[in-house]
DNA sequence: AAGCATTGCATAGCACGCTATGCAATTGTA
DNA sequence: TACAATTGCATAGCGTGCTATGCAATGCTT
């Protein structure tokens, strides 16, 4: 299958590989936490709430870099599934604070174990040192957020088509 | 925000970081290809079809590690949007072969340029050498698929037993 | 106090990924 | 040739992410 004229090699494209990796991680995590009654979308919210309950939706959004509407929907599912309750803030009528149910609190240890297991398995092919490097690189990429420029900052457009 | 008793640091969790990165990449790519009338889900399929038209759905699925049902839905959207046509195979009545429209063919260069731009921007914080390392690491992780064994180590066996 | 702007959240609608399931066409087998 | 198994694809239903929008509560300005 050796493509002779490769104009774009997806298997050397960071974006494609990141997407593929993310799907693999999600599949693995899903398989391991489904038995607990959890799903991949609720997991990050739980991670934050296991640290600190009573956060507002806005605070959760900021902690996870998720859009507000996405978080609202996720919390609705979590409430439906008996993981959280939303209670209005006494001082501010707009605010809904999020509290874990006993069930959600009890799921912390098995869920974290599942996540650790997935991470360990996925990083299996990397050495200890490489794992640190890998995580550092991802942190830097995320921290930088592709902020090379903003739209309208510069004519932009070109750039060597031959991905080097 | 210095968590005192950190039982699980999501910002050092490969799974969390991979998911976060994937969302950032997708946001960037979406912003750059939406003006072309493309979306992130169609992009991988187009990459394959720009190389070789007339593939079957099964072949596309294999090329992209996407579930068959996901591909069927993606192709339906692509057909709706005038990017592809599905034509039945003459020799096998089950098979639908996928062909690009002239419009889709014309989008190749601008779309690839957009993807390259996103990749370059995202990998900005990494040196040239680090980018290679990063891509190699991702390739290894994907190749190993979190099974704990090396590629080709043993004849399969994840949990496919359960799904028939 | 009145009026406008902002904030916090909900809802609608869609893309895209998944599992489960159904069905027609083909292949393999008795 | 009949009939069971397999293959290729479609559909249903759902989770998770996004943008766009609406609305009530609050804050700010005068």
PDB file of C-alpha atoms (C1' of nucleotides) in Angstrom, chain B residues 39-41 66-67 69-70 73 77 80 92-94, chain C residues 14-22 24-27:
ATOM      1  CA  UNK B  39     -15.586  19.694   9.391  1.00  0.00           C
ATOM      2  CA  UNK B  40     -13.198  17.714  11.521  1.00  0.00           C
ATOM      3  CA  UNK B  41     -14.921  14.384  11.050  1.00  0.00           C
ATOM      4  CA  UNK B  66     -13.136   4.278  13.081  1.00  0.00           C
ATOM      5  CA  UNK B  67     -16.155   2.137  13.806  1.00  0.00           C
ATOM      6  CA  UNK B  69     -21.319   2.851  12.043  1.00  0.00           C
ATOM      7  CA  UNK B  70     -19.424   6.071  12.597  1.00  0.00           C
ATOM      8  CA  UNK B  73     -22.865   8.360   9.353  1.00  0.00           C
ATOM      9  CA  UNK B  77     -23.137  13.781   5.930  1.00  0.00           C
ATOM     10  CA  UNK B  80     -25.454  15.396   1.877  1.00  0.00           C
ATOM     11  CA  UNK B  92     -20.853  -7.260  -5.188  1.00  0.00           C
ATOM     12  CA  UNK B  93     -24.285  -5.955  -4.404  1.00  0.00           C
ATOM     13  CA  UNK B  94     -23.449  -5.246  -0.774  1.00  0.00           C
TER      14      UNK B  94
ATOM     15  C1'  DC C  14     -25.625  19.881  15.306  1.00  0.00           C
ATOM     16  C1'  DA C  15     -21.046  16.957  14.592  1.00  0.00           C
ATOM     17  C1'  DC C  16     -18.878  12.894  15.655  1.00  0.00           C
ATOM     18  C1'  DG C  17     -17.797   8.943  18.316  1.00  0.00           C
ATOM     19  C1'  DC C  18     -19.602   4.607  20.268  1.00  0.00           C
ATOM     20  C1'  DT C  19     -22.566   0.046  20.920  1.00  0.00           C
ATOM     21  C1'  DA C  20     -26.355  -2.690  19.484  1.00  0.00           C
ATOM     22  C1'  DT C  21     -29.129  -4.306  16.039  1.00  0.00           C
ATOM     23  C1'  DG C  22     -31.259  -5.375  11.531  1.00  0.00           C
ATOM     24  C1'  DA C  24     -29.779  -7.922   2.165  1.00  0.00           C
ATOM     25  C1'  DA C  25     -26.147  -9.898  -0.557  1.00  0.00           C
ATOM     26  C1'  DT C  26     -22.701 -13.172  -0.788  1.00  0.00           C
ATOM     27  C1'  DT C  27     -20.079 -17.262   0.519  1.00  0.00           C
TER      28       DT C  27
END
